[in-house]
PDB file of C-alpha atoms in Angstrom:
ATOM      1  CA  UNK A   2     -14.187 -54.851  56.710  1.00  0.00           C
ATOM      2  CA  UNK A   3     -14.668 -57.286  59.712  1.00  0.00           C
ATOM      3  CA  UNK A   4     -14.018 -60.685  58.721  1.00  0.00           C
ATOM      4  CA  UNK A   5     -17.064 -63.385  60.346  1.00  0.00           C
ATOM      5  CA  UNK A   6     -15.623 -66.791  59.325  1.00  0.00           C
ATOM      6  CA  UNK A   7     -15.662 -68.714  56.588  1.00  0.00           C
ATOM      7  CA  UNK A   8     -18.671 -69.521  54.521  1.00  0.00           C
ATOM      8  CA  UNK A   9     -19.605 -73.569  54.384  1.00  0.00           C
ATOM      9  CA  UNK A  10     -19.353 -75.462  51.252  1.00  0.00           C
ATOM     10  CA  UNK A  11     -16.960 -73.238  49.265  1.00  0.00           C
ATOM     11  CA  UNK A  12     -14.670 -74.445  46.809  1.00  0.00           C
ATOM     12  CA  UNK A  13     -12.770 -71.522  47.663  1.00  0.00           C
ATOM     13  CA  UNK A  14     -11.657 -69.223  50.522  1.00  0.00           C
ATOM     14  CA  UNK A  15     -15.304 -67.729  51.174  1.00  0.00           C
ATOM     15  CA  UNK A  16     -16.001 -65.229  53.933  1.00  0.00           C
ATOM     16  CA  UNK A  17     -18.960 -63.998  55.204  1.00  0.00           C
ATOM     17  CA  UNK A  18     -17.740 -60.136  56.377  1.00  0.00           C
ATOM     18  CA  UNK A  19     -19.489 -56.724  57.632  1.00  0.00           C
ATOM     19  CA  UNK A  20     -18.542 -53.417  56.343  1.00  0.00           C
ATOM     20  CA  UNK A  21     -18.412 -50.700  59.117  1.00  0.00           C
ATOM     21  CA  UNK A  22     -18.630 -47.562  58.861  1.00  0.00           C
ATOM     22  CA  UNK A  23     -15.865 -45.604  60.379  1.00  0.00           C
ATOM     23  CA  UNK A  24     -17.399 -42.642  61.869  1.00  0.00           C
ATOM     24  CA  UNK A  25     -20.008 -45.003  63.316  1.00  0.00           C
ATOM     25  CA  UNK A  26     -18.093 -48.136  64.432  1.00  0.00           C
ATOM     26  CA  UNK A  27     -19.055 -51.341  65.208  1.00  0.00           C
ATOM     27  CA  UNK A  28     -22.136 -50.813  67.536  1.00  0.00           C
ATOM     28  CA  UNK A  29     -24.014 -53.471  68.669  1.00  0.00           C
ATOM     29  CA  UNK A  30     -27.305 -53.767  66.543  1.00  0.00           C
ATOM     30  CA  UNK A  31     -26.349 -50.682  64.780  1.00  0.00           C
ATOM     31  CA  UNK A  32     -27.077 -49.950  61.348  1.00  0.00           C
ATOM     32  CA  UNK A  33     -23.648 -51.177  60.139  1.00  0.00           C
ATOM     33  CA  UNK A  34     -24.883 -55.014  60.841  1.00  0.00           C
ATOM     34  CA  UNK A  35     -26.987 -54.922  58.199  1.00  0.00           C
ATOM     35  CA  UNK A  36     -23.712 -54.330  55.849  1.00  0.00           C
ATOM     36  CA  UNK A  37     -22.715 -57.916  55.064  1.00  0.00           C
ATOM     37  CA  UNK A  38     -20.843 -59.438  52.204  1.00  0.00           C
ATOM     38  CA  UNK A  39     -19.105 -62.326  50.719  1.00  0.00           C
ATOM     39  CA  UNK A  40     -15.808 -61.469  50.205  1.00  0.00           C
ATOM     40  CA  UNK A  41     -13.662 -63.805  48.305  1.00  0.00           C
ATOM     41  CA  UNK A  42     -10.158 -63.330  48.630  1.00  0.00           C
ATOM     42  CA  UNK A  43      -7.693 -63.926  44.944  1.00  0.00           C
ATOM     43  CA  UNK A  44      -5.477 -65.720  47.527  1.00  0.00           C
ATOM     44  CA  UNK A  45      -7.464 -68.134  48.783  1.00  0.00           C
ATOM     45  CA  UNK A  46      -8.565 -69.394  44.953  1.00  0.00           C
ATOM     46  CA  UNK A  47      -7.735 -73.050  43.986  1.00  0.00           C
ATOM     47  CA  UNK A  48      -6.378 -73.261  40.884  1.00  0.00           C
ATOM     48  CA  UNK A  49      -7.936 -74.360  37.907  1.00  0.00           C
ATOM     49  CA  UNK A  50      -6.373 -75.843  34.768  1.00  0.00           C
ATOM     50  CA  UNK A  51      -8.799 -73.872  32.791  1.00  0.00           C
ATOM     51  CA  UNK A  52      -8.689 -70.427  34.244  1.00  0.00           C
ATOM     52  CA  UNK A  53      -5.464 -68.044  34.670  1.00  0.00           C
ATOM     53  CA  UNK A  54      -4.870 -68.198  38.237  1.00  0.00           C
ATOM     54  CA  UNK A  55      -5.880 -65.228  40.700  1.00  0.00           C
ATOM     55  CA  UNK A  56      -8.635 -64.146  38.139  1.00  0.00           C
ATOM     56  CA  UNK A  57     -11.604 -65.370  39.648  1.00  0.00           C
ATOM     57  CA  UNK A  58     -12.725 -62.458  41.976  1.00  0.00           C
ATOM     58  CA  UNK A  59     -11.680 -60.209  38.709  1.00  0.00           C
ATOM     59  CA  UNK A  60     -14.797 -62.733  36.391  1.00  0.00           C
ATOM     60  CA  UNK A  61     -17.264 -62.322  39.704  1.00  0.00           C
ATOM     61  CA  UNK A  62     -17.083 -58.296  39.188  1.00  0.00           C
ATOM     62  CA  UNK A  63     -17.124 -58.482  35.690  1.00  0.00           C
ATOM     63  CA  UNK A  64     -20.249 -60.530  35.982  1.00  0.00           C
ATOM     64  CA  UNK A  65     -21.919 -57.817  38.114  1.00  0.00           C
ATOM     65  CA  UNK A  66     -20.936 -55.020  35.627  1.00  0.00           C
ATOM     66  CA  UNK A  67     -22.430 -56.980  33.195  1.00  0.00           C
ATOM     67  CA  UNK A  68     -25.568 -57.454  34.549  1.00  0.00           C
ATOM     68  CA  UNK A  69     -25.912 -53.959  35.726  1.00  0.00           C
ATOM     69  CA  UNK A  70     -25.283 -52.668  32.261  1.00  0.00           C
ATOM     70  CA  UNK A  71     -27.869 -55.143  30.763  1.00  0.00           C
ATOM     71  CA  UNK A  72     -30.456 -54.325  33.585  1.00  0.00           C
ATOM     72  CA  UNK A  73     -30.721 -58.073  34.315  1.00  0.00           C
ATOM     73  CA  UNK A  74     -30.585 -57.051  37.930  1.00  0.00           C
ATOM     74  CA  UNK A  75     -30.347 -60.450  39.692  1.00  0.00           C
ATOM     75  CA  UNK A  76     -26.288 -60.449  40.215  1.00  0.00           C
ATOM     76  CA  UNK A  77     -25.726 -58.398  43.643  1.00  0.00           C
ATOM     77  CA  UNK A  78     -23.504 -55.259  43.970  1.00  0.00           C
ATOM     78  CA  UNK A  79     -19.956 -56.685  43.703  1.00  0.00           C
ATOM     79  CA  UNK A  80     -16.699 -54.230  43.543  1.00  0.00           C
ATOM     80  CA  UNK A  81     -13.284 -55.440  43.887  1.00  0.00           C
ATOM     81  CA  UNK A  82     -11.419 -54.093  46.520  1.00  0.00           C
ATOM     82  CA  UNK A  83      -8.623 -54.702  49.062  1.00  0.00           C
ATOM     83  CA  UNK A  84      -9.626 -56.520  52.091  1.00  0.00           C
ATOM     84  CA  UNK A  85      -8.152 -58.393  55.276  1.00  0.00           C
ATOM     85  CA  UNK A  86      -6.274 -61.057  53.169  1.00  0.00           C
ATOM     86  CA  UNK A  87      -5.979 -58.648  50.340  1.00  0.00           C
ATOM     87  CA  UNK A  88      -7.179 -57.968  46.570  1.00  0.00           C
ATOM     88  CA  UNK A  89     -10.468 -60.049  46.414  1.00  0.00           C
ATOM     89  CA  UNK A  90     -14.469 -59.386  45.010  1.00  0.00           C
ATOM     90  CA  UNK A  91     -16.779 -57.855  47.525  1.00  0.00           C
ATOM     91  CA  UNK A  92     -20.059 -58.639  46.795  1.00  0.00           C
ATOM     92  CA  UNK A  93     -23.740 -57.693  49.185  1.00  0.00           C
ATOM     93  CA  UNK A  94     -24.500 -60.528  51.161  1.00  0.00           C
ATOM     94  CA  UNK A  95     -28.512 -61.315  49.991  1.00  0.00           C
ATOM     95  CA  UNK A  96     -30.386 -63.033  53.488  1.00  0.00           C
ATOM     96  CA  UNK A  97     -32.385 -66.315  52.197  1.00  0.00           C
ATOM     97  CA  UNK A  98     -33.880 -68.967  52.403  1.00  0.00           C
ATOM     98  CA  UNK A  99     -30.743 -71.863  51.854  1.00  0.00           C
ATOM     99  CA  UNK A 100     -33.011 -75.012  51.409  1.00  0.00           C
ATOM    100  CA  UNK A 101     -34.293 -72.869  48.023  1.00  0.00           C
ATOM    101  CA  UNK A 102     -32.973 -73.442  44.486  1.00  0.00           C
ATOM    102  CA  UNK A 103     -33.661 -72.819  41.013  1.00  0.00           C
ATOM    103  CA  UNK A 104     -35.213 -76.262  41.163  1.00  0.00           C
ATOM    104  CA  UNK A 105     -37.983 -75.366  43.496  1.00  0.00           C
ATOM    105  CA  UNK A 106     -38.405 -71.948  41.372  1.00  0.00           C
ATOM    106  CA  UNK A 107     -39.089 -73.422  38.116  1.00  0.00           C
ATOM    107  CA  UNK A 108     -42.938 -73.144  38.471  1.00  0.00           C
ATOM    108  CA  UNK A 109     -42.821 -69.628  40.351  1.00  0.00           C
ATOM    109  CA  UNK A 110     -40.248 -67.638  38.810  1.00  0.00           C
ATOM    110  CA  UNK A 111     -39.927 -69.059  35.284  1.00  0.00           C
ATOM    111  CA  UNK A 112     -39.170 -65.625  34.254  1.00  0.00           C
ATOM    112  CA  UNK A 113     -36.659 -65.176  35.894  1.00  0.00           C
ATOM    113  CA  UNK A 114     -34.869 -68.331  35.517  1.00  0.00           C
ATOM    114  CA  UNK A 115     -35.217 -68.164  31.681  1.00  0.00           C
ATOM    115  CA  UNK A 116     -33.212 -64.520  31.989  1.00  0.00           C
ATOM    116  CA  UNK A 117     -30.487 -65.932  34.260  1.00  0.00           C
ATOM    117  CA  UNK A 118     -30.285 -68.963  31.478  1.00  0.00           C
ATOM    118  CA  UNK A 119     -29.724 -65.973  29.002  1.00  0.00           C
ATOM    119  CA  UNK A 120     -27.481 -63.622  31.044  1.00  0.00           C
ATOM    120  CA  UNK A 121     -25.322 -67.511  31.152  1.00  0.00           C
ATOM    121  CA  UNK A 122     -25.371 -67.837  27.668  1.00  0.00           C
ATOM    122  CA  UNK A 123     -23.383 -64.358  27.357  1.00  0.00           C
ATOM    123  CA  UNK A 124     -21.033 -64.702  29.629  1.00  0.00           C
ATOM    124  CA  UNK A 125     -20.266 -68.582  28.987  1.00  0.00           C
ATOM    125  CA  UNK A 126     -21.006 -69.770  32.552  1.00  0.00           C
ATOM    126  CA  UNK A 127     -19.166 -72.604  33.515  1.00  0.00           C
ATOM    127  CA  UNK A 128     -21.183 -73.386  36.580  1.00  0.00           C
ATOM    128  CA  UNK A 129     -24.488 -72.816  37.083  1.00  0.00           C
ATOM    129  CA  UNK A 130     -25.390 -74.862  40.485  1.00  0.00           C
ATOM    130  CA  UNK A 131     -29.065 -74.974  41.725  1.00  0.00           C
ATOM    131  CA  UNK A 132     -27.683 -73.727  44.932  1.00  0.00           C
ATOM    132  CA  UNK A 133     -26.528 -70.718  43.340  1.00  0.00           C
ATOM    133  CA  UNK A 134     -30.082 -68.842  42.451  1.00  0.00           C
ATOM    134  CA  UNK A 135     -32.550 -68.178  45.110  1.00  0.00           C
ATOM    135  CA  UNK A 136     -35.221 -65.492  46.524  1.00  0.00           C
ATOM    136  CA  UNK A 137     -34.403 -62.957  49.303  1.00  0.00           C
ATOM    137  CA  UNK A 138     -37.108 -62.800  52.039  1.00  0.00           C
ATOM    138  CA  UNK A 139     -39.192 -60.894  49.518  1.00  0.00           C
ATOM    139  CA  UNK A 140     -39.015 -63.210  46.794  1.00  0.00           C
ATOM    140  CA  UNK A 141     -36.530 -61.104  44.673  1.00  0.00           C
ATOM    141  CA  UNK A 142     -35.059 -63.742  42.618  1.00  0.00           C
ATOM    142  CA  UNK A 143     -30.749 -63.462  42.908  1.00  0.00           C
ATOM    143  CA  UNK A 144     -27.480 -65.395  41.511  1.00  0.00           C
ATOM    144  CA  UNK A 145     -24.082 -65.571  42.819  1.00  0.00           C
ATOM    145  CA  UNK A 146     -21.113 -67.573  41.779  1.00  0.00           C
ATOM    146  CA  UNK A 147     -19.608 -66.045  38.682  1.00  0.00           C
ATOM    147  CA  UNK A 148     -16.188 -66.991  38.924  1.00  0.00           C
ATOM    148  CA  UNK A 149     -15.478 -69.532  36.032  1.00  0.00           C
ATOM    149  CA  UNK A 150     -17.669 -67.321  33.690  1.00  0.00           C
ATOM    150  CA  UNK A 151     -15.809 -65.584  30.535  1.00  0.00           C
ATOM    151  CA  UNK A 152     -13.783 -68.588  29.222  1.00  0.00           C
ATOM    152  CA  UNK A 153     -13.051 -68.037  25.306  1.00  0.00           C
ATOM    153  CA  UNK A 154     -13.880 -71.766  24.723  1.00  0.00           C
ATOM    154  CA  UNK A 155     -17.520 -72.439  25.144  1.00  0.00           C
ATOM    155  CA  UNK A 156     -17.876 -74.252  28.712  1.00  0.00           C
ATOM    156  CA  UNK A 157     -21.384 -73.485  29.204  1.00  0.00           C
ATOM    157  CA  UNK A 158     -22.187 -76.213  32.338  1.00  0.00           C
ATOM    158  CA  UNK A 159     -25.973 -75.312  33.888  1.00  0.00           C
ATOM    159  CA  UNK A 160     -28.677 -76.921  35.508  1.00  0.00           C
ATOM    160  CA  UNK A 161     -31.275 -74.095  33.563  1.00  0.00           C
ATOM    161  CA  UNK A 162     -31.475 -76.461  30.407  1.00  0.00           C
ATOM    162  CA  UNK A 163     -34.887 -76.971  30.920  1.00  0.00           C
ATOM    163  CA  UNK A 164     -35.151 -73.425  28.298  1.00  0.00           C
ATOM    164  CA  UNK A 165     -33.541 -75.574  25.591  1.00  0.00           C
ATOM    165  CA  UNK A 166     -35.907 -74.641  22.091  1.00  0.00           C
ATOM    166  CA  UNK A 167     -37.618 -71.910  23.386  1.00  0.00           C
ATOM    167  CA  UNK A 168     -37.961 -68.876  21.897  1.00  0.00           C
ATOM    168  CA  UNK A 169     -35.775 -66.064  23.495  1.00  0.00           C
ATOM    169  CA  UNK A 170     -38.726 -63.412  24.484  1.00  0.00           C
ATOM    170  CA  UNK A 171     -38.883 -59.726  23.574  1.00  0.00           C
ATOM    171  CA  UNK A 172     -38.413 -59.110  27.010  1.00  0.00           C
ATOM    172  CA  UNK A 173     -35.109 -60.091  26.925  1.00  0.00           C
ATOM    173  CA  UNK A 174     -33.915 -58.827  23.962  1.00  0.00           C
ATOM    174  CA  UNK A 175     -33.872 -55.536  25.315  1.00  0.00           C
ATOM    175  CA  UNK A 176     -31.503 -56.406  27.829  1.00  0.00           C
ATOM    176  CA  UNK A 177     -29.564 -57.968  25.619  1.00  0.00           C
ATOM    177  CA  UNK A 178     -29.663 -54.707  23.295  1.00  0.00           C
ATOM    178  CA  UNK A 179     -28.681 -52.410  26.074  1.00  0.00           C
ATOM    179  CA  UNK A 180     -25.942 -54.853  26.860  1.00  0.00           C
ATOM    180  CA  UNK A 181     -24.918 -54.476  23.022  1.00  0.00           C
ATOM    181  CA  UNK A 182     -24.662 -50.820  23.571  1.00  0.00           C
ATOM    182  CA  UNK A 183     -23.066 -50.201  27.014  1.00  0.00           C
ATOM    183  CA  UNK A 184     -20.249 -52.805  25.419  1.00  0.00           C
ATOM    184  CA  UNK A 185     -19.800 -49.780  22.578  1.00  0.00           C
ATOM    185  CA  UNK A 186     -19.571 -47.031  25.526  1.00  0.00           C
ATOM    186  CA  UNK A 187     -17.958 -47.178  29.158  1.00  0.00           C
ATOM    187  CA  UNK A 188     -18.584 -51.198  30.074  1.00  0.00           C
ATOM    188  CA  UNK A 189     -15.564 -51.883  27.435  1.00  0.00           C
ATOM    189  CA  UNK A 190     -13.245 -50.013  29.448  1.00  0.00           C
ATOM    190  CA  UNK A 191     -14.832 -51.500  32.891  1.00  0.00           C
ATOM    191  CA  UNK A 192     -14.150 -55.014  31.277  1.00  0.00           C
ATOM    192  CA  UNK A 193     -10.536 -54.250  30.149  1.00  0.00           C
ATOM    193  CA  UNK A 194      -9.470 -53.758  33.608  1.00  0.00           C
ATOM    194  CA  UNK A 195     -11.278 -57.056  34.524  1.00  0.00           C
ATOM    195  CA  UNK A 196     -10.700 -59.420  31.937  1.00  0.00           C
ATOM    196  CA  UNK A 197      -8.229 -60.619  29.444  1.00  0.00           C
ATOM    197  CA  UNK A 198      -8.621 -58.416  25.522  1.00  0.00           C
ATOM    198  CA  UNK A 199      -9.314 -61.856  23.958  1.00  0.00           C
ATOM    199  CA  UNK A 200     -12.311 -62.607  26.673  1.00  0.00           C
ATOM    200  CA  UNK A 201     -13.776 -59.234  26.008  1.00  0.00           C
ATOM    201  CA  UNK A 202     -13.372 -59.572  22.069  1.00  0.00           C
ATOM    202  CA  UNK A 203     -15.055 -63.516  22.853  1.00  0.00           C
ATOM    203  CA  UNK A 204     -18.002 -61.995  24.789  1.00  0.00           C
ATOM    204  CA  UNK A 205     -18.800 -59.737  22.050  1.00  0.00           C
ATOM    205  CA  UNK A 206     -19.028 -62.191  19.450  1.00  0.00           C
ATOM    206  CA  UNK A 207     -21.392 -64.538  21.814  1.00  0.00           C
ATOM    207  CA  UNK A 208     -23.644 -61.603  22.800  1.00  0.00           C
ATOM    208  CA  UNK A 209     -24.053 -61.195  19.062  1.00  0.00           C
ATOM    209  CA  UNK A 210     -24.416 -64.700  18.710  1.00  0.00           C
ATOM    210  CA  UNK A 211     -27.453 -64.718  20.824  1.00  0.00           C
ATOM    211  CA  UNK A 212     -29.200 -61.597  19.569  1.00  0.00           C
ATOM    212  CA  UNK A 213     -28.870 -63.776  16.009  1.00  0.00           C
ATOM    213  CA  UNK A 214     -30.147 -66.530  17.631  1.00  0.00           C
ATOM    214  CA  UNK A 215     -34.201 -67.191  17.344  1.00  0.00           C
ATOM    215  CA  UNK A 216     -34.386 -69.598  20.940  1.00  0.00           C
ATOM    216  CA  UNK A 217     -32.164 -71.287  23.251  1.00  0.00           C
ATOM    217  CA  UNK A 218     -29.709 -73.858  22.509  1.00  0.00           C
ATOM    218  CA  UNK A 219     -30.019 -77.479  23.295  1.00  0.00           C
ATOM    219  CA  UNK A 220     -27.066 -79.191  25.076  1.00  0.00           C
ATOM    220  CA  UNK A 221     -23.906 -79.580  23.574  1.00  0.00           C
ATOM    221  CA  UNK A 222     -22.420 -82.751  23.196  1.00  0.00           C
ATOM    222  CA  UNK A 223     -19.465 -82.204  25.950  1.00  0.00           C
ATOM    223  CA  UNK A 224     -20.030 -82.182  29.804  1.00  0.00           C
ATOM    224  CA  UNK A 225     -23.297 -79.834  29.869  1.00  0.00           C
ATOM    225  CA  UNK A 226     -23.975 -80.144  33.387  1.00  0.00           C
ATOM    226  CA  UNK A 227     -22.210 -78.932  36.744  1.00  0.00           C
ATOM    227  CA  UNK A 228     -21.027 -81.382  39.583  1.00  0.00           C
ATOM    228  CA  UNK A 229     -22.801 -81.260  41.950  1.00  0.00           C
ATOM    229  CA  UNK A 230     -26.049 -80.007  40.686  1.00  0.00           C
ATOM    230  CA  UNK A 231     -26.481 -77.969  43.524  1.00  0.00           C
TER     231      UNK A 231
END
């Protein structure tokens, strides 16, 4: 891995990195520039008075497993892995357009936004930013940022609200459903390496929640909303 400099904006240590391939090396305009990734290291994570320290890369793969096993498919490919400044998530850089945010998608990918909203209510997202859902240069729609997701008290803080009484769609259900089932096979193990027992035992008893529930819920009466909103 071949570090690029940090990314702009982060809260935390965020680096924009390319993976090369050692039999190929790092050849100008070869194939292995394509290979970049955000890697965010555990030791350059701020503390949090909320979240065990040095378990924020550990909540960003969890949240990729998670989608994965749900078939969301809007969290990019993100391992955790050792890495120039050590044990830290590694997740597929996605090229786009970064004046784009969920609030310009509303209208064109409402789909999409209302399953992110979903895949948030699972995994008790604790900062859903505009700025962190947006189309690749084919209009895939993605989300990144997962690291204060998983809390066992409910901290849900999004800008998706706008889904609040609607009916959660067949659609979805299913991934919630194969979610449901992967969390009875292999995903539980996956999780246990990633996340505390009580967090795993918590996210069960939400997903469940929300397959009980008929539509979305409105906001809470606590802080609802992330700072800033994008």
């Amino acid at each position: 891995m071949e570090l690029l400099g940090l990314m702009p904006g982060a809260s935390n240590y965020t680096f924009l990195a390319r993976l090369l391939d050692p039999d190929v090396g790092p050849e100008p305009g070869g194939p292995e520039a394509e290979r970049l990734v955000v890697y965010k290291p555990r030791r350059g994570e701020a503390p949090l008075w909320d979240f065990p320290a040095g378990t924020l890369c550990q909540r960003e793969t969890a949240a990729f497993e998670i989608s994965r096993a749900g078939d969301f498919g809007f969290v990019p490919p993100t391992v955790l892995r050792d890495g120039p400044v050590g044990m830290g998530s590694v997740q597929a850089f996605v090229h786009h357009d970064f004046d784009c945010t969920a609030f310009e998608l509303f209208e064109s990918h409402t789909d999409d936004l209302r399953r992110i909203a979903l895949f948030d209510l699972v995994v008790n997202n604790a900062d859903r930013k505009a700025g962190h859902v947006f189309p690749d240069l084919d209009g895939k729609v993605w989300a990144i940022d997962h690291g204060i997701c998983f809390h066992v008290d409910s901290k849900l803080r999004t800008v998706l609200w706008d889904f609040a009484g609607e009916p959660i769609v067949e659609a979805d259900r299913v991934c919630l459903r194969s979610l449901a089932a992967a969390l009875e096979g292999d995903l539980a193990a996956v999780l246990a390496e990633l996340l505390d027992p009580t967090e795993v035992e918590v996210l069960h008893q939400r997903l469940t929640a929300v397959l009980a529930a008929e539509a979305f819920p409105a906001p809470g009466t606590g802080r609802s909303f992330p700072w800033p909103p994008v």
